[in-house]
PDB file of C-alpha atoms and ligand atoms in Angstrom:
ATOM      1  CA  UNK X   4     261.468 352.608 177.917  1.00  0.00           C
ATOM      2  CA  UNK X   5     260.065 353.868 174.596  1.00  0.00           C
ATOM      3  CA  UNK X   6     260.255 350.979 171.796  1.00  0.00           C
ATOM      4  CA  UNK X   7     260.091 352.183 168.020  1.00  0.00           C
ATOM      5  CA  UNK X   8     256.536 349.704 166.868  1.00  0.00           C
ATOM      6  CA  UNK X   9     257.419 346.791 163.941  1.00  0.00           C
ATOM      7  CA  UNK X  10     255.127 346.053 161.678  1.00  0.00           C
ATOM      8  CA  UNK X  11     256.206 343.313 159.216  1.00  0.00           C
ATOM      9  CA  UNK X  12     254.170 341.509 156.751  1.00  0.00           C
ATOM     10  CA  UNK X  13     254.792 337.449 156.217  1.00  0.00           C
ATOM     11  CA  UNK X  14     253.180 337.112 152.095  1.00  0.00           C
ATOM     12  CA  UNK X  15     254.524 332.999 153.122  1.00  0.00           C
ATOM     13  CA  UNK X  16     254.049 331.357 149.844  1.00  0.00           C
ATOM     14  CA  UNK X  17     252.095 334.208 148.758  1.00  0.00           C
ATOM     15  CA  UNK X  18     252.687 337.013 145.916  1.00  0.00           C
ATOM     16  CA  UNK X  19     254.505 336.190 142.709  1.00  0.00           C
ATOM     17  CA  UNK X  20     256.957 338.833 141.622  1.00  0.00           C
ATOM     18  CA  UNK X  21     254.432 340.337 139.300  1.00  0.00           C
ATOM     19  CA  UNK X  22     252.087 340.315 142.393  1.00  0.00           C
ATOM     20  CA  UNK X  23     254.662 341.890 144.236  1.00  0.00           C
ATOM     21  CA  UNK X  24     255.476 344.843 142.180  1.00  0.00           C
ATOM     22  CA  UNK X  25     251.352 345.292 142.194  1.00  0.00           C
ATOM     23  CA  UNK X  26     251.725 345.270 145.903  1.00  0.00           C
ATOM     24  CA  UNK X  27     254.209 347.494 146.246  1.00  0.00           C
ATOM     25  CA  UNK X  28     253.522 350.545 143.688  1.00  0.00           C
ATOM     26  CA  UNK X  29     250.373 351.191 145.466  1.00  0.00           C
ATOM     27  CA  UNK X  30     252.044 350.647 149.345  1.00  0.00           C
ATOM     28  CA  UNK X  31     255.255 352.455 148.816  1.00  0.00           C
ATOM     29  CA  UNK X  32     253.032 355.780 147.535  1.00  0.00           C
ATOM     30  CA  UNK X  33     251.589 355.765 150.787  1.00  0.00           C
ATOM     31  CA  UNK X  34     254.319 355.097 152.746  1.00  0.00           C
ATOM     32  CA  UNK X  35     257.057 357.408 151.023  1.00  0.00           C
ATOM     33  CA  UNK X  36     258.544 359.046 153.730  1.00  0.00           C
ATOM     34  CA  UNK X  37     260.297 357.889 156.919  1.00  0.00           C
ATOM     35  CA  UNK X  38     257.706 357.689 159.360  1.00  0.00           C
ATOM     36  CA  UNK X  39     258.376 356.621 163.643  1.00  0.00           C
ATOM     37  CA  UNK X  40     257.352 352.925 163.366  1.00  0.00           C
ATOM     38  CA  UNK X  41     259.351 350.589 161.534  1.00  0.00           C
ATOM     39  CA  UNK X  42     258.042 348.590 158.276  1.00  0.00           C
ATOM     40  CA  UNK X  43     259.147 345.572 156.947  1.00  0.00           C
ATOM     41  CA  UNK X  44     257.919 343.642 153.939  1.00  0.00           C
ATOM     42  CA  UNK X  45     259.332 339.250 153.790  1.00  0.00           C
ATOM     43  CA  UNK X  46     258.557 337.961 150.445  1.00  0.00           C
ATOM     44  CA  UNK X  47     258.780 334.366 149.129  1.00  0.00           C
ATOM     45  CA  UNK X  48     262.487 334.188 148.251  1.00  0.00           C
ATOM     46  CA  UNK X  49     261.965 334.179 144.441  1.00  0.00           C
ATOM     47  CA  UNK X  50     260.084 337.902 145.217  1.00  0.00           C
ATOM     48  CA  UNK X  51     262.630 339.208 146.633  1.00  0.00           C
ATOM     49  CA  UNK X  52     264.585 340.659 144.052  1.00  0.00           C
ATOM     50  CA  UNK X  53     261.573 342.223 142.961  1.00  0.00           C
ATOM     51  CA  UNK X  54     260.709 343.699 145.807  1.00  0.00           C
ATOM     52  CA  UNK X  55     263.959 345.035 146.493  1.00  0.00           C
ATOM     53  CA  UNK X  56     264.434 346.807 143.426  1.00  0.00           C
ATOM     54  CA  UNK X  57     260.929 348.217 144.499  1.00  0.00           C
ATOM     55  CA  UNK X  58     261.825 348.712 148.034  1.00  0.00           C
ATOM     56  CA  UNK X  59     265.412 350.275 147.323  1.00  0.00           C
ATOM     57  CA  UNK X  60     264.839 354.141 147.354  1.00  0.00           C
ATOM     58  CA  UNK X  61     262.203 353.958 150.432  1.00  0.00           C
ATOM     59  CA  UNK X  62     263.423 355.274 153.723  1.00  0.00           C
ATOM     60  CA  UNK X  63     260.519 353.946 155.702  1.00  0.00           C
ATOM     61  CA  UNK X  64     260.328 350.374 154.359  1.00  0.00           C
ATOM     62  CA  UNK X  65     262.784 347.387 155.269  1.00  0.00           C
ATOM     63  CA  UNK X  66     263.391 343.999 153.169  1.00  0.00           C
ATOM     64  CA  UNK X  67     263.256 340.631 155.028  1.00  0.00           C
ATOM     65  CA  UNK X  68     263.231 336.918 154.475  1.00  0.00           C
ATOM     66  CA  UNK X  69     261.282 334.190 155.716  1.00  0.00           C
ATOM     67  CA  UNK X  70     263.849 332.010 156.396  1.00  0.00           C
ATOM     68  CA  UNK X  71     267.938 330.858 156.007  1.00  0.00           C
ATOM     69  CA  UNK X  72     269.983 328.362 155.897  1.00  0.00           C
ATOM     70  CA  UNK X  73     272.908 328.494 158.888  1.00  0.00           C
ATOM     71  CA  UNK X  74     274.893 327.054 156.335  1.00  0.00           C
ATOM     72  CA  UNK X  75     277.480 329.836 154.529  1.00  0.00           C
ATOM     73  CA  UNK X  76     277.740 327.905 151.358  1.00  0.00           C
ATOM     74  CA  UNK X  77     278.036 324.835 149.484  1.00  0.00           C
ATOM     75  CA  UNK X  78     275.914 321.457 148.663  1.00  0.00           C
ATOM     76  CA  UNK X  79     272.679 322.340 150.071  1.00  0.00           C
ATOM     77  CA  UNK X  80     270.432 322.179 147.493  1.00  0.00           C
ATOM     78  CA  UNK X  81     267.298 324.626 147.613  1.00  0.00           C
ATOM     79  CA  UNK X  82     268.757 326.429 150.533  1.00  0.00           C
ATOM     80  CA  UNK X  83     269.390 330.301 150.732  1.00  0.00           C
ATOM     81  CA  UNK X  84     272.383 332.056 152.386  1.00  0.00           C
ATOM     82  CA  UNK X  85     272.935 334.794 154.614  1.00  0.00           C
ATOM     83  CA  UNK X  86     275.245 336.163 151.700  1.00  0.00           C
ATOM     84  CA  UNK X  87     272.633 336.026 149.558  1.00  0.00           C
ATOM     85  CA  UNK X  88     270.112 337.621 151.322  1.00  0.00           C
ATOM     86  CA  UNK X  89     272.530 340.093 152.448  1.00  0.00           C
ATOM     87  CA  UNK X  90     272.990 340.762 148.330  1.00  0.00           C
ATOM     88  CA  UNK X  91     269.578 341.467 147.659  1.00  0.00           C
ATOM     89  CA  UNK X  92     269.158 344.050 150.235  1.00  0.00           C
ATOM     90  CA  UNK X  93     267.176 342.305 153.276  1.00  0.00           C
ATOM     91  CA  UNK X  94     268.035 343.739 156.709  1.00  0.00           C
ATOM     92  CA  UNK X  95     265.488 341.149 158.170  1.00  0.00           C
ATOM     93  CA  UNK X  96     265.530 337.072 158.772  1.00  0.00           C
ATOM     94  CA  UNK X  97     261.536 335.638 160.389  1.00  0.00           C
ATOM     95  CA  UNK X  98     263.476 332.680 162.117  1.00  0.00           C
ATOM     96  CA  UNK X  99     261.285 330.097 163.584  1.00  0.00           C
ATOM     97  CA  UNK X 100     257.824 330.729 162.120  1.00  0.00           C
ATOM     98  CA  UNK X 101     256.017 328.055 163.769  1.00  0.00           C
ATOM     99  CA  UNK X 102     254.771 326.542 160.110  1.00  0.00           C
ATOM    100  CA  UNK X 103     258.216 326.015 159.980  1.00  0.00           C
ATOM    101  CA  UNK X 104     258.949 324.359 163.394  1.00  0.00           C
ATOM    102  CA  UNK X 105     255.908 322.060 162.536  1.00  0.00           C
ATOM    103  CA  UNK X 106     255.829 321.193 158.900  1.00  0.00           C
ATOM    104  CA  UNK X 107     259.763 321.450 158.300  1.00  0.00           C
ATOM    105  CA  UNK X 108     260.579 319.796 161.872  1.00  0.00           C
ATOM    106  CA  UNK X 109     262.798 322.804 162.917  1.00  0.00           C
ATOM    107  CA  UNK X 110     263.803 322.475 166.397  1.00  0.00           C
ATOM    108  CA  UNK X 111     265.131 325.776 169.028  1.00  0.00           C
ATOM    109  CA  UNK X 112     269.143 324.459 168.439  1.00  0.00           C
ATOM    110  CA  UNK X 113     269.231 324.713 164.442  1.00  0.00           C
ATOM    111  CA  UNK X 114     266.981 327.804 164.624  1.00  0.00           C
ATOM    112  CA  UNK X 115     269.457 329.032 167.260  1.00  0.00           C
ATOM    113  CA  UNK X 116     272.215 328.485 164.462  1.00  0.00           C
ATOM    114  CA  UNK X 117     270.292 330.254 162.377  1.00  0.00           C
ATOM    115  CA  UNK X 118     270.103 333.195 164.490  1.00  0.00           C
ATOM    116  CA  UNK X 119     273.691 333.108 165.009  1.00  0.00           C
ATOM    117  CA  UNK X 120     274.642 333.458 161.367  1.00  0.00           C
ATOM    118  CA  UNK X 121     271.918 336.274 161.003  1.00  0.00           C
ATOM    119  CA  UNK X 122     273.785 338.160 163.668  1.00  0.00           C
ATOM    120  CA  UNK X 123     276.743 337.885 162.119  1.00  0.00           C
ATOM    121  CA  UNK X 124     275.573 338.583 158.553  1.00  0.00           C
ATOM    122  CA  UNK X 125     274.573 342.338 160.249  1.00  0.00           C
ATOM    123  CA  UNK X 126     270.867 341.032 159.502  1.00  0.00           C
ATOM    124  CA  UNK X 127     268.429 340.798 162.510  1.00  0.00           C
ATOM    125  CA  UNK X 128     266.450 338.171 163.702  1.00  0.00           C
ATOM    126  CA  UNK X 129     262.781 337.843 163.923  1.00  0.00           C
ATOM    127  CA  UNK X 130     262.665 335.423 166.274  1.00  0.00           C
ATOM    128  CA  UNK X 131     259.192 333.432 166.286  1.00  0.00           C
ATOM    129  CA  UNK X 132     257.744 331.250 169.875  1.00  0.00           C
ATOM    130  CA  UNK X 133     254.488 330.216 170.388  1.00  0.00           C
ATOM    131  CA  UNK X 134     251.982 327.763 171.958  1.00  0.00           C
ATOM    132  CA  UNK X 135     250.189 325.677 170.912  1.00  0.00           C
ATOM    133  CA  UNK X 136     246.245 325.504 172.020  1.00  0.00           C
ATOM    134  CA  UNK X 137     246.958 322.101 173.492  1.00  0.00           C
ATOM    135  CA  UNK X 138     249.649 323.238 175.201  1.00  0.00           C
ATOM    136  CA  UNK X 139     248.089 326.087 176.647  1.00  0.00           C
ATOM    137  CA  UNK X 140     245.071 324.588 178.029  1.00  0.00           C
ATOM    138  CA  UNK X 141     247.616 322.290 179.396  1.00  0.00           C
ATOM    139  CA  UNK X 142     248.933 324.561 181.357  1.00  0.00           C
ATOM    140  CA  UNK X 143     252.470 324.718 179.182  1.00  0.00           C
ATOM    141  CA  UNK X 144     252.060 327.979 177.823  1.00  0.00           C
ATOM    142  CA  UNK X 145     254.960 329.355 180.482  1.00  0.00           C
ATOM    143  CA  UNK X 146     257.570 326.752 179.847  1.00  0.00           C
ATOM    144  CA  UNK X 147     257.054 326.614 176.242  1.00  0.00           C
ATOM    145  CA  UNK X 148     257.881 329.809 175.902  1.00  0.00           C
ATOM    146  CA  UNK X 149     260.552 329.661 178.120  1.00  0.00           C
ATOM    147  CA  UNK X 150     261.854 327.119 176.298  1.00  0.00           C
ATOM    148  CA  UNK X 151     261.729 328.382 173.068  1.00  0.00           C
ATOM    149  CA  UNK X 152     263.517 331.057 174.322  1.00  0.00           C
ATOM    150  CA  UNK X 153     266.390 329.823 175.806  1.00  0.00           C
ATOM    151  CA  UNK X 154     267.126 327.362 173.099  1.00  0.00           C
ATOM    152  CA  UNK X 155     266.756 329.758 170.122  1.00  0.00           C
ATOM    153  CA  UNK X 156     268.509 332.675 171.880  1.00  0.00           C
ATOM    154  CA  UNK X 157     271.454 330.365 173.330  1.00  0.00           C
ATOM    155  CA  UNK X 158     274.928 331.895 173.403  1.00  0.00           C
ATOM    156  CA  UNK X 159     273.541 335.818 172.230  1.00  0.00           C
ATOM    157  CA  UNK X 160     274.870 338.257 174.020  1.00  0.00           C
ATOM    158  CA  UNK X 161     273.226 340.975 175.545  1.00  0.00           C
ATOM    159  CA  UNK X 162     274.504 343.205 173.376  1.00  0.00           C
ATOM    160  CA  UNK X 163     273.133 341.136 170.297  1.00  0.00           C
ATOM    161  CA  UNK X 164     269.885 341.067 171.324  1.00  0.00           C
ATOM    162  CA  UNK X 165     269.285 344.816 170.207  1.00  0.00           C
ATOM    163  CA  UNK X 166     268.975 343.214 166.855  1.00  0.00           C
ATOM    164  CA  UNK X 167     267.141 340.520 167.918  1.00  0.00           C
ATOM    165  CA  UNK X 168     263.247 341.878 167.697  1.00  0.00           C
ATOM    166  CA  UNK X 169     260.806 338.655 169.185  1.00  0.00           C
ATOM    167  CA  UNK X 170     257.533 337.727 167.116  1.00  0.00           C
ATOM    168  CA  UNK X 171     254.978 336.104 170.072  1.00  0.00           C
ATOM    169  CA  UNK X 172     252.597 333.935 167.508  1.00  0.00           C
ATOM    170  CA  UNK X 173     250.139 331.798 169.562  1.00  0.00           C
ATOM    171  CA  UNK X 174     249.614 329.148 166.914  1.00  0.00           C
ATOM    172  CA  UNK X 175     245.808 328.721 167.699  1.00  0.00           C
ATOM    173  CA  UNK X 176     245.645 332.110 166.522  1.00  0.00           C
ATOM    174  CA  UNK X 177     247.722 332.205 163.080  1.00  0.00           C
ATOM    175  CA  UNK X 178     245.476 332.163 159.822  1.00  0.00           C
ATOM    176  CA  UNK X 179     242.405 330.922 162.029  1.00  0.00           C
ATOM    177  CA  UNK X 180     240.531 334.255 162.255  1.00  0.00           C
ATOM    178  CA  UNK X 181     240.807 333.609 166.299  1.00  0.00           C
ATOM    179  CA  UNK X 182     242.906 336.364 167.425  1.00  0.00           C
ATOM    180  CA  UNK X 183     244.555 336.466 171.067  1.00  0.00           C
ATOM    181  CA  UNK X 184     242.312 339.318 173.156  1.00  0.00           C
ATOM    182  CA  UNK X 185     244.466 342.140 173.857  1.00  0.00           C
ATOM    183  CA  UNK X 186     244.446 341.072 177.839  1.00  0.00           C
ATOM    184  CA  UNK X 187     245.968 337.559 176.385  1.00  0.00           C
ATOM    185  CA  UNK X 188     248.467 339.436 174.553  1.00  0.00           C
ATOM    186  CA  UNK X 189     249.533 341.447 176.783  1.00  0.00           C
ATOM    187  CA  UNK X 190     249.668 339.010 179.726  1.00  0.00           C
ATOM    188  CA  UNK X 191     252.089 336.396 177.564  1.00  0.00           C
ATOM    189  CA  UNK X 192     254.163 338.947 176.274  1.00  0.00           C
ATOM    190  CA  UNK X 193     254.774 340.595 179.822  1.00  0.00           C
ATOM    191  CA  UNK X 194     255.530 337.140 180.792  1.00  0.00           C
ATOM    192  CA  UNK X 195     257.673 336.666 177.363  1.00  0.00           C
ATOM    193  CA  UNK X 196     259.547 340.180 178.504  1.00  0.00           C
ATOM    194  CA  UNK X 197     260.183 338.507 182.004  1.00  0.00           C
ATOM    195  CA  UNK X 198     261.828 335.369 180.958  1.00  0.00           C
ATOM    196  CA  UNK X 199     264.094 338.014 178.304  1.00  0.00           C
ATOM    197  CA  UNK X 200     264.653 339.475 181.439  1.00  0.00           C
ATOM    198  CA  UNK X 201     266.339 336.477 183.800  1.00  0.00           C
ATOM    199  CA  UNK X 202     268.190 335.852 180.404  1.00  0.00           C
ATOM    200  CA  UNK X 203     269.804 339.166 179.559  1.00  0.00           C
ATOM    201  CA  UNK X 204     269.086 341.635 182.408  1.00  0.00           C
ATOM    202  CA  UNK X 205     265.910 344.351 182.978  1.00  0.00           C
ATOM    203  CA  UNK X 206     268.120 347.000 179.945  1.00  0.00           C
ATOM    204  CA  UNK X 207     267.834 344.233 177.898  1.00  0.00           C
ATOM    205  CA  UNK X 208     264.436 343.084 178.241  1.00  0.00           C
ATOM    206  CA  UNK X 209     262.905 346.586 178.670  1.00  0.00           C
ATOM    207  CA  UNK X 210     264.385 347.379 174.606  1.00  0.00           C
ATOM    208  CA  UNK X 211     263.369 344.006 172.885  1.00  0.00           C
ATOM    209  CA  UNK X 212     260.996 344.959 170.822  1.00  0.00           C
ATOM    210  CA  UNK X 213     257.655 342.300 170.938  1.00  0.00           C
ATOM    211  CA  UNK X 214     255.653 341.180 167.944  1.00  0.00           C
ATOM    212  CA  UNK X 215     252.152 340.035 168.068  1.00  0.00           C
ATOM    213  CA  UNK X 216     251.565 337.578 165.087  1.00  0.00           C
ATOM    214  CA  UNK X 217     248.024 335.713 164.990  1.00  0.00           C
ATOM    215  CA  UNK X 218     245.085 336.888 162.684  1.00  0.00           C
ATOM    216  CA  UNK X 219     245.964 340.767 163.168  1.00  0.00           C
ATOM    217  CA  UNK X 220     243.739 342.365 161.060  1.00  0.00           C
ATOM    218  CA  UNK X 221     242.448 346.283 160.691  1.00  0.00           C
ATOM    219  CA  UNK X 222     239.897 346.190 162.968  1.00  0.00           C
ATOM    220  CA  UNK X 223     241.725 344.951 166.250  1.00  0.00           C
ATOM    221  CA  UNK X 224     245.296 346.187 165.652  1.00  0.00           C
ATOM    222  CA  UNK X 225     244.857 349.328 167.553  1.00  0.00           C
ATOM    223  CA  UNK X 226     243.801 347.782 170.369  1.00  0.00           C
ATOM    224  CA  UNK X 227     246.315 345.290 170.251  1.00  0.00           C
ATOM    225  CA  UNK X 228     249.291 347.696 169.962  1.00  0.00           C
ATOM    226  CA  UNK X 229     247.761 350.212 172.578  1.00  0.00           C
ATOM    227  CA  UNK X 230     248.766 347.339 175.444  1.00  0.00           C
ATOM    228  CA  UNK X 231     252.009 348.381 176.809  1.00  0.00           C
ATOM    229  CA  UNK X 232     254.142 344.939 175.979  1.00  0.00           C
ATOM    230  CA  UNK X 233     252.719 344.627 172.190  1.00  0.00           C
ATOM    231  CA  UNK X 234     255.449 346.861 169.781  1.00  0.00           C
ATOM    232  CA  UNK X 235     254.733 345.932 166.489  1.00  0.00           C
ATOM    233  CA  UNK X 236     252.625 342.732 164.474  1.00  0.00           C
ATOM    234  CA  UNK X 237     253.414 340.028 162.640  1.00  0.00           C
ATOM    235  CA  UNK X 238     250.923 339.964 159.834  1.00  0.00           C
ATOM    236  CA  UNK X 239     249.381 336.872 157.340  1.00  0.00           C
ATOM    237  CA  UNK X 240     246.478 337.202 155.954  1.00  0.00           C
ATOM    238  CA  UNK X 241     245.878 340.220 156.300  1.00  0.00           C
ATOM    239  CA  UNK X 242     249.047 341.672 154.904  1.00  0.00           C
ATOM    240  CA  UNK X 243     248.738 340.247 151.205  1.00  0.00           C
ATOM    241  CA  UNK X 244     246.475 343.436 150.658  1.00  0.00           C
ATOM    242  CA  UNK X 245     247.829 346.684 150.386  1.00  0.00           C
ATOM    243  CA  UNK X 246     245.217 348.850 151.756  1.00  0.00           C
ATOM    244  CA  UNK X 247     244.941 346.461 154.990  1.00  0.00           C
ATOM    245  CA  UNK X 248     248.199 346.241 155.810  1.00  0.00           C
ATOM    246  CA  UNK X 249     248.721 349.707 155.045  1.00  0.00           C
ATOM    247  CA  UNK X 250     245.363 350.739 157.879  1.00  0.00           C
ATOM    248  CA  UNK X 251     247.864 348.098 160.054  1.00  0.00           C
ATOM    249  CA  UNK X 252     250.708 350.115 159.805  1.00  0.00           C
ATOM    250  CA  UNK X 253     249.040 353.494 160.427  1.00  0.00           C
ATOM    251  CA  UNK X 254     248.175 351.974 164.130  1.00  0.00           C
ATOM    252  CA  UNK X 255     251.938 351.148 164.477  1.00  0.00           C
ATOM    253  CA  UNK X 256     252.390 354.596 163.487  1.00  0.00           C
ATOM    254  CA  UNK X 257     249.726 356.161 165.806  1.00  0.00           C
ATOM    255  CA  UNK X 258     250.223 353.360 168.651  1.00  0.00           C
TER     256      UNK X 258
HETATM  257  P1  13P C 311     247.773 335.393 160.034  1.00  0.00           P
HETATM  258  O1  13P C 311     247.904 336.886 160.207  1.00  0.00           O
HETATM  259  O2  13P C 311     247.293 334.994 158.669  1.00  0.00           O
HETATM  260  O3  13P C 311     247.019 334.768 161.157  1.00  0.00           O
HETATM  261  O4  13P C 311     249.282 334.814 160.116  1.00  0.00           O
HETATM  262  C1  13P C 311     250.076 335.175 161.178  1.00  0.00           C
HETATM  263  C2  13P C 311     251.453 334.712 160.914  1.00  0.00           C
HETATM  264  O5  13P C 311     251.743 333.530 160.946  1.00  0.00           O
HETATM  265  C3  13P C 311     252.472 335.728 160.586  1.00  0.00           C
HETATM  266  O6  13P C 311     253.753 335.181 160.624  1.00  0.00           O
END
């Protein structure tokens, strides 16, 4: 089954709108035309606006968030809306970043409501899981993941889940410089693929497109995307630089 490659950049709490125009004058020349690998740029919330009005007349590059409230409206102060988001022009929501599932306490059922109101916004998911080194050398990498899964991904249909693309960050790996080897990769995300698959059925599983996220950088992307389960990166570091991210792109283009 032939998946079209993702590669989305997380700026975090990166890039200032001025920053962001700089960003993008440079990026979008290079990437001006639709190409066959999808691109997707998540700015702070305050950068999006910016970047949309940058972003706007590009046929190759999405908008997306990096985060939303479940919450349609109303008193819930400092929170952002589906509606909103949906305003500015983002086709994208990074759900369950693990910074947020540690620092912010976010737990698989209210990131699972969160992935609900995406859905029906007509946004789509990024959907983040991930171990933890502790848990991996404990042997919990498997139902961690599994967890994750079923918990954030309760009560979508099959037929959802072709807007639901999955970001695989091993949090030992995100911002450390340690990246996954491509054999890890590949081997957790087969396994990530499998546990889509008892969930939704082998159509399902076999179109979900899987993000690597964790210290992707230049110099190991292509090796990383060549592995058969890897579609696309999530990028940090890495993608607060135009001419990186852009050499990360071009091997989602050429992978
Ligand atoms: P780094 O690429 O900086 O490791 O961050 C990965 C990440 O968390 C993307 O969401």
């Amino acid at each position: 089954m032939s998946r079209k490659n993702i590669i989305a950049a997380n700026w975090k709490m990166n890039m200032t709108p001025t920053e962001t125009a700089a960003f993008l004058d440079p990026f979008l020349t290079t990437f001006s035309d639709a190409v066959d690998c999808d691109i997707v740029i998540a700015p702070s919330f305050v950068s999006l606006a910016k970047a949309s009005e940058e972003i706007t007349p590009n046929p190759a590059v999405s908008l997306s968030a990096q985060n939303m409230s479940h919450e349609a409206s109303g008193a819930f102060t400092g929170e952002t809306s589906a509606a909103m988001l949906l305003d500015l022009g983002c086709e994208y929501v990074i759900l369950g970043h693990s910074e947020r599932r540690s620092l912010y306490n976010e737990c698989d059922s209210v990131i699972n409501k969160k992935v609900h109101a995406t859905l029906a916004a007509g946004m789509k998911p990024i959907l983040c899981i991930g171990e933890s080194l502790e848990e991996r050398e404990g042997g919990k990498l498997e139902s961690v993941l599994t967890s994750q899964l079923e918990g954030s991904l309760a009560d979508v249909s099959a037929d959802q889940m072709a807007n639901v693309v999955i970001a695989y960050e091993p949090v030992w790996a995100i911002g450390t410089g340690v990246t996954a080897t491509s054999g890890q990769a590949q081997e957790t995300q087969k396994f990530v693929r499998s546990v889509l698959e008892k969930l939704f059925g082998a159509d399902v599983a076999g179109a979900t497109r899987i993000q690597y996220g964790g210290s992707v950088k230049p110099g190991n992307a292509g090796e990383l995307i060549a592995q058969p389960d890897i579609d696309g990166f999530l990028v940090g570091g890495a993608a607060l630089d135009p001419t990186s991210f852009a050499e990360i792109v071009k091997a989602g283009i050429a992978g």
